[in-house]
C-alpha positions as a Python dict, from the first residue, in 0.01 Angstrom:
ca = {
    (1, 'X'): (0, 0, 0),
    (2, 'X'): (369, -63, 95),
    (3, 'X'): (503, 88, 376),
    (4, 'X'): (914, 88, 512),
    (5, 'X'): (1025, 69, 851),
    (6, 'X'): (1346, 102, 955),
    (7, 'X'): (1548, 19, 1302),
    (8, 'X'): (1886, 77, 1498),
    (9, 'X'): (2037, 114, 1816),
    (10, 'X'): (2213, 460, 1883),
    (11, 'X'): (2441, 546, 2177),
    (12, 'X'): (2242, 743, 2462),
    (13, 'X'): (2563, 1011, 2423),
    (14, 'X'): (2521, 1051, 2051),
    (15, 'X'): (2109, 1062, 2082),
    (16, 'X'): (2107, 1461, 1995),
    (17, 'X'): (2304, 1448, 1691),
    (18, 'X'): (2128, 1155, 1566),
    (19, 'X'): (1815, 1303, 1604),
    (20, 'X'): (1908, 1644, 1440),
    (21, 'X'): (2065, 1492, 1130),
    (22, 'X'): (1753, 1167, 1139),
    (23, 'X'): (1515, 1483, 1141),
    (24, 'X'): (1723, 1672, 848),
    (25, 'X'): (1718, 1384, 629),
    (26, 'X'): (1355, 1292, 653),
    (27, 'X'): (1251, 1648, 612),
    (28, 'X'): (1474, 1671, 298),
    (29, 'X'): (1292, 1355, 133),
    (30, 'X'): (972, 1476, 232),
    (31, 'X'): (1040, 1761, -9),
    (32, 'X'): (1179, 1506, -242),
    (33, 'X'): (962, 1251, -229),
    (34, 'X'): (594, 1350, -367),
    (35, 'X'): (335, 1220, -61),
    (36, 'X'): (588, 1046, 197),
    (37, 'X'): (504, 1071, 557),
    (38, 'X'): (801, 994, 809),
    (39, 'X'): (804, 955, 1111),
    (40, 'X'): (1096, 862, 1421),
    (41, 'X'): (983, 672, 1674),
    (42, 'X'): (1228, 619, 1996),
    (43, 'X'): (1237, 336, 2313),
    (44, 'X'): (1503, 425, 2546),
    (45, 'X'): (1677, 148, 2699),
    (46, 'X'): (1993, 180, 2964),
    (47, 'X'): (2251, 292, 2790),
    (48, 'X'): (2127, 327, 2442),
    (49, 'X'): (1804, 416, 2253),
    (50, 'X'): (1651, 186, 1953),
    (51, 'X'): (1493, 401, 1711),
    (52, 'X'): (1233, 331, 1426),
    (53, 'X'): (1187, 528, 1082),
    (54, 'X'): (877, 467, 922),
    (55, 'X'): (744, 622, 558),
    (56, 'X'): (421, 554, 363),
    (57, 'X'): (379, 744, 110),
    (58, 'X'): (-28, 839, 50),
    (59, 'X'): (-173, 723, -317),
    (60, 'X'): (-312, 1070, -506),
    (61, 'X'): (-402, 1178, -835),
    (62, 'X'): (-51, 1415, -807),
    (63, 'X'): (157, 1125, -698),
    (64, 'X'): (18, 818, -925),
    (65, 'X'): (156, 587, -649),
    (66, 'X'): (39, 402, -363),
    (67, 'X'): (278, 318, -101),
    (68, 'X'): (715, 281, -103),
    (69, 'X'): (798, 169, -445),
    (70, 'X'): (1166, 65, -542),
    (71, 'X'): (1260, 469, -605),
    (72, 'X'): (1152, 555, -326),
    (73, 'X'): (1342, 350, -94),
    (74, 'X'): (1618, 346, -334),
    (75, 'X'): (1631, 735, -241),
    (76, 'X'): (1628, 652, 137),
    (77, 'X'): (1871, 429, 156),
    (78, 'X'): (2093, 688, -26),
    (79, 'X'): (1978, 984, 202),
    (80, 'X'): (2048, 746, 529),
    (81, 'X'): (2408, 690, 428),
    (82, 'X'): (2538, 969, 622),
    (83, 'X'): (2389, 839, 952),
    (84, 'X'): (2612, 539, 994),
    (85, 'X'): (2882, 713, 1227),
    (86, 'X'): (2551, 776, 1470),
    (87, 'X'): (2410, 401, 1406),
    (88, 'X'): (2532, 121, 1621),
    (89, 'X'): (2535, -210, 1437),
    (90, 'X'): (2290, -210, 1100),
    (91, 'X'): (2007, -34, 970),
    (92, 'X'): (1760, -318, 965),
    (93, 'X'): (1522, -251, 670),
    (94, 'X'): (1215, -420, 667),
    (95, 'X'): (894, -373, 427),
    (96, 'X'): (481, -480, 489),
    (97, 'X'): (179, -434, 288),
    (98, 'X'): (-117, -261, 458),
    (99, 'X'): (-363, -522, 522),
    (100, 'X'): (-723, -425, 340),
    (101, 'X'): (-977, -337, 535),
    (102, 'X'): (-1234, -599, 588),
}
């Protein structure tokens, strides 16, 4: 199973907006996206915050996949678009397999 994570930096003074609209948009793909679980994570540093996206998306009979295919993250990258005023630097996008249990 594939799973996306995704990390930035975002100014301590923009934090609030960045979480409202970060919020919005994983809430709308949650409703888009048949079985994706997202989640923000946040460290706070001095002066700015570095935050962490991170969807799986559970395998089901309803869903008939297992994990973030090429759709899928196709349709977050699109839906993330809007958060580059909040974003210092890049959106670092960065994919890993589940291991299998032993």
């Amino acid at each position: 199973m594939r799973e996306l994570f995704v990390w930035y930096r975002v100014d301590e003074r923009r934090a609030d907006a960045a979480r409202a609209a970060v919020e919005s948009m994983q809430r709308s793909l949650a409703r888009e996206i048949l079985g994706l679980q997202a989640r923000l994570l946040v460290r706070r540093d001095a002066d700015r915050q570095t935050w962490m996206e991170t969807y799986a998306r559970v395998q089901s009979s309803l869903t008939g996949h297992d994990g973030i295919d090429a759709d899928a993250e196709a349709m977050i990258a699109a839906a993330a678009l809007p958060l580059g005023g909040f974003i210092e630097g890049d959106r670092h996008v960065e994919a890993f397999d589940v291991a299998p249990a032993r």
